[in-house]
Coordinates of C-alpha atoms in Angstrom, one line a residue:
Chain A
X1 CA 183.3 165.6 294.3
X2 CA 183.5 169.1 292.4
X3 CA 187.0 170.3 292.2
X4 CA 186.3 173.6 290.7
X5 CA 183.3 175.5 291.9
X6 CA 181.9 179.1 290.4
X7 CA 179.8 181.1 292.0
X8 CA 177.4 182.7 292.3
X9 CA 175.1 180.4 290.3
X10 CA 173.6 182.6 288.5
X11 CA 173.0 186.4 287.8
X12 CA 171.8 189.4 284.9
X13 CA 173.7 192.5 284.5
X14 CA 172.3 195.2 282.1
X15 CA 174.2 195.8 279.3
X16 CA 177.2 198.3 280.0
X17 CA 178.0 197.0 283.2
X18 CA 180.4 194.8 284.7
X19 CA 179.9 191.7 286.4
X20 CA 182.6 189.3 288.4
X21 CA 182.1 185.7 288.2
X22 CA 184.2 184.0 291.1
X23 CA 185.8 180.0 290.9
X24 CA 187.1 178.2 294.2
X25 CA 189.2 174.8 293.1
X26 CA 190.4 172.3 295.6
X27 CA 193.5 171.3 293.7
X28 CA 196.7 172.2 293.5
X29 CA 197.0 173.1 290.0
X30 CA 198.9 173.9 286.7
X31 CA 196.6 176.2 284.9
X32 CA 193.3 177.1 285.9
X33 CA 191.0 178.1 282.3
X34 CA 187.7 180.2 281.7
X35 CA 185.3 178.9 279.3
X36 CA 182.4 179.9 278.0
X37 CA 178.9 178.5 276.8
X38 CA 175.8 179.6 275.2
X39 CA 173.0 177.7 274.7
X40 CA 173.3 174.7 272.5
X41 CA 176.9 175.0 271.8
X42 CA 180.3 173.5 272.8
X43 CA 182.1 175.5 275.4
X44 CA 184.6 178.0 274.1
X45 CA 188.0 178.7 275.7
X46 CA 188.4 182.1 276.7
X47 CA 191.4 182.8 279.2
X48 CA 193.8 180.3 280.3
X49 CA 196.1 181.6 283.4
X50 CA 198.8 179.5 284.3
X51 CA 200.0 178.9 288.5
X52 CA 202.7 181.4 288.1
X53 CA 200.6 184.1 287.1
X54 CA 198.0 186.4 288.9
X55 CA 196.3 188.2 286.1
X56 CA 195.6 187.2 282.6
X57 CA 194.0 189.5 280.5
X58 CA 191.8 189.2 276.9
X59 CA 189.7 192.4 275.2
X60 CA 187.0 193.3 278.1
X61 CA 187.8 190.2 279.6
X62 CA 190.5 189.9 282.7
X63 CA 191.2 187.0 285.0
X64 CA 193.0 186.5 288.2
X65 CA 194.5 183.5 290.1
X66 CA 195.3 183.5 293.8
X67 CA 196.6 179.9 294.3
X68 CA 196.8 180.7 298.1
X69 CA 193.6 180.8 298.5
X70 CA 193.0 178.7 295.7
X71 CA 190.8 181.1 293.8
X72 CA 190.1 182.7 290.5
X73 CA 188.2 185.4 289.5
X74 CA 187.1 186.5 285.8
X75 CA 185.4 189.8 285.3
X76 CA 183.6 191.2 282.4
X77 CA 183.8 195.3 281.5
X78 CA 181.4 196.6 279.3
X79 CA 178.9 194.2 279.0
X80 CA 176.9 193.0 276.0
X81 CA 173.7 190.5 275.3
X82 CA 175.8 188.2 273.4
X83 CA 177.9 187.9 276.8
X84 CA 174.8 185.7 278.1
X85 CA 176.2 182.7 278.7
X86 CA 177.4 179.6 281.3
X87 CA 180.7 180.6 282.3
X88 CA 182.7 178.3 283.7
X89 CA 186.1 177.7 285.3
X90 CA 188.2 174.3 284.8
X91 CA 191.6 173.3 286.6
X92 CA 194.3 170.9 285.4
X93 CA 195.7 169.3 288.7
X94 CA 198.9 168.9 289.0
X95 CA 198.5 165.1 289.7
X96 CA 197.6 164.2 286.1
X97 CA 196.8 166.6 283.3
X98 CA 194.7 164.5 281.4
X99 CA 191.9 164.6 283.8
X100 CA 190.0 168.0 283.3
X101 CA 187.5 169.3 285.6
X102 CA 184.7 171.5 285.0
X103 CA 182.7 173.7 287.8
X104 CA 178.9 173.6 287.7
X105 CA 178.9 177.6 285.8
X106 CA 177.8 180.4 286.5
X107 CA 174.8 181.2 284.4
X108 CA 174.7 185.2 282.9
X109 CA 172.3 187.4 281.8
X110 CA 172.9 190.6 280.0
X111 CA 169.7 192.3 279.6
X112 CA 169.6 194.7 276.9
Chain B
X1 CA 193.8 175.6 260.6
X2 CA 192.4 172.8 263.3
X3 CA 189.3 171.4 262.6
X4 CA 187.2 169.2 265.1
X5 CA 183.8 167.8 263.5
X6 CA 181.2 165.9 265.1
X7 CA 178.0 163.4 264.0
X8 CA 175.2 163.4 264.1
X9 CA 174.2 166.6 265.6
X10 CA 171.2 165.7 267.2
X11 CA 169.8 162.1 267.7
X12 CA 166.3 160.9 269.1
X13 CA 166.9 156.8 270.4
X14 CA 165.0 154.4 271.8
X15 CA 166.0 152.9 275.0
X16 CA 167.7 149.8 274.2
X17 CA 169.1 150.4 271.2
X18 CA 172.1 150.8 270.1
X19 CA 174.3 154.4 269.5
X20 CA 177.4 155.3 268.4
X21 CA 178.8 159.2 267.7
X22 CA 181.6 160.1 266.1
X23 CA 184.5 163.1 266.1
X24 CA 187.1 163.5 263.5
X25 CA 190.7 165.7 264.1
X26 CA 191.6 167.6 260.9
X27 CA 195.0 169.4 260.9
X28 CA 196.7 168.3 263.9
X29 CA 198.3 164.8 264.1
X30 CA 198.4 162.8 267.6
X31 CA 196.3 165.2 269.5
X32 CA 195.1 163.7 273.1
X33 CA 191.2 163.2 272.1
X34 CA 188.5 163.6 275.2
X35 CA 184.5 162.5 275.6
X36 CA 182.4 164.8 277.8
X37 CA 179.2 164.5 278.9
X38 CA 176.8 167.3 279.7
X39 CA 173.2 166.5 281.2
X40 CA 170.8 169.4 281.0
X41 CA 171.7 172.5 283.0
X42 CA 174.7 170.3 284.1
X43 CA 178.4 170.4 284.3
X44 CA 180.9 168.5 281.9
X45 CA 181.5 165.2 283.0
X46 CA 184.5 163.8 281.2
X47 CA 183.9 160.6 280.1
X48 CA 187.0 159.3 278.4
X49 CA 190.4 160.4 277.0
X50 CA 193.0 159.0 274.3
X51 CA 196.4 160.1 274.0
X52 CA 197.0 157.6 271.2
X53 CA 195.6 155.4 268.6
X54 CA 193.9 152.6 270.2
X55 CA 194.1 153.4 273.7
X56 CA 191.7 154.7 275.4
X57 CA 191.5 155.9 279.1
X58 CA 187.8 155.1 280.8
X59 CA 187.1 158.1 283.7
X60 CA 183.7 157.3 284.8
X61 CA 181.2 154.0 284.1
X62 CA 177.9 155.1 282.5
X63 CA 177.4 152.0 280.0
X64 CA 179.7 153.9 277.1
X65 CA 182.5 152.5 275.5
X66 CA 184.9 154.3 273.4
X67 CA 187.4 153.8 270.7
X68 CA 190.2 155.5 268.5
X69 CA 190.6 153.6 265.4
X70 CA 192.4 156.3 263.8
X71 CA 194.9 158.8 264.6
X72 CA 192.2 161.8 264.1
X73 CA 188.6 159.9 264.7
X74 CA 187.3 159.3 268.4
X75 CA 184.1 157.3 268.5
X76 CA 181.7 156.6 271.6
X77 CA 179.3 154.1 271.3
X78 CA 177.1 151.8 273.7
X79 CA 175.2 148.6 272.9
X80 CA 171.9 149.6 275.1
X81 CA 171.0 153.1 275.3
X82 CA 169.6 153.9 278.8
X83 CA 167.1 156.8 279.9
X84 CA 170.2 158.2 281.6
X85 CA 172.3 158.9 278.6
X86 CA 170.1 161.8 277.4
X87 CA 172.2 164.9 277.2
X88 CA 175.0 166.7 275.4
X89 CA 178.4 164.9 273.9
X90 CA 181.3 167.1 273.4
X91 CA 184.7 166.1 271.6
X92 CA 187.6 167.6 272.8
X93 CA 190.8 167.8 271.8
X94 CA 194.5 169.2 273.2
X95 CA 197.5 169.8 272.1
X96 CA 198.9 168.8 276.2
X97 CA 199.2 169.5 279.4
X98 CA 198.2 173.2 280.4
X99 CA 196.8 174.0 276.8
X100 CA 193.6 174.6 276.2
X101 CA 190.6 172.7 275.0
X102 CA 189.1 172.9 271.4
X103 CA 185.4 171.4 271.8
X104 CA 183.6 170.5 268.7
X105 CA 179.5 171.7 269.0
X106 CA 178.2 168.9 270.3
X107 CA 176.1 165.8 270.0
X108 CA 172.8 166.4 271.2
X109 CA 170.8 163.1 272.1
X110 CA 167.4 162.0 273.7
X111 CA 166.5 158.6 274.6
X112 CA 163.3 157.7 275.1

């Protein structure tokens, strides 16, 4: 079963805007990280908030963490074509780190 | 600086046959090594994880093995390739718990 979840699946911003990209997990949880894919490459780590924190932020980038409601968040300001990419969120649980668990991503399109 | 290579990049296989990939660590000494495994438009399915020199940790069945013969190499290999093992191979590695992930680009592999 999916432990981390993004949604919405997909959706295309022009360039400039900002777009929200939302992650439910089912876990409790340690960290919760955002990572980022383009095509044909690995994925690239690009926020990692921790269960104590509710806001995390990195350049245009800025995550939040609601562990109540067992939710994330990471939002993108100004955006730009090379943004287009999967995003996706991934949760340690707290029951055993070394199992890591990717959502399905959310796929984004920055048209120019 | 941290390095994480992998080989080949791409591979074309017939089904049957055999297949092994490889991932080497450069600059950082006993880091936990992880498999993943991403089918087309997919999510990352971790397939294995080592925290040490020959042990290694299976986390789902798909037909793959996977060794650590040395300290900074992580190889994953199967006997008879299967139509199902098309996709994309990430190495992984972390420093521990609630770190994040440094993925190398990827093996990318169609069996036919």
């Amino acid at each position: 079963s999916q432990l981390a979840e993004e949604n919405p699946w997909a959706l295309s911003v022009h360039e400039g805007e900002s777009v929200t990209v939302n992650c439910s997990y089912k876990t409790s949880i340690t960290a919760l990280q955002w990572y980022r894919q383009k095509s044909g490459e690995g994925p690239a780590q690009l926020i990692l908030i921790r269960s104590n924190e509710r806001e995390k932020r990195n350049g245009r980038l800025r995550a939040t963490l609601d562990t109540s409601s067992q939710s994330s968040s990471l939002s993108i300001t100004a955006t730009r074509c090379e943004d287009t990419a999967v995003y996706f969120c991934a949760t340690d649980a707290d029951t055993g780190y070394q199992n890591f668990y990717f959502g399905k991503g959310t796929s984004l399109t920055v048209i120019p | 600086a941290q390095t994480i290579h992998q080989w080949p990049v791409a591979e074309i296989k017939a089904v049957g046959s055999p297949l092994s990939l490889g991932c080497t660590i450069k600059g950082k000494s006993s880091p936990n090594l992880y498999w993943y495994w991403q089918a087309t438009g997919g999510t990352l399915q971790q397939l294995f994880y080592s925290i040490t020199v020959g042990q290694v940790e299976s986390v789902v069945q798909l037909n793959l093995s996977a060794s650590r013969p040395k300290d900074d190499q992580f190889i994953l290999s199967t006997e008879k390739l299967l139509l199902s093992h098309s996709g994309f191979y990430l190495c992984a590695w972390r420093q521990g718990e609630g770190s994040d992930y440094t993925f190398g680009s990827g093996t990318r592999l169609l069996v036919i």
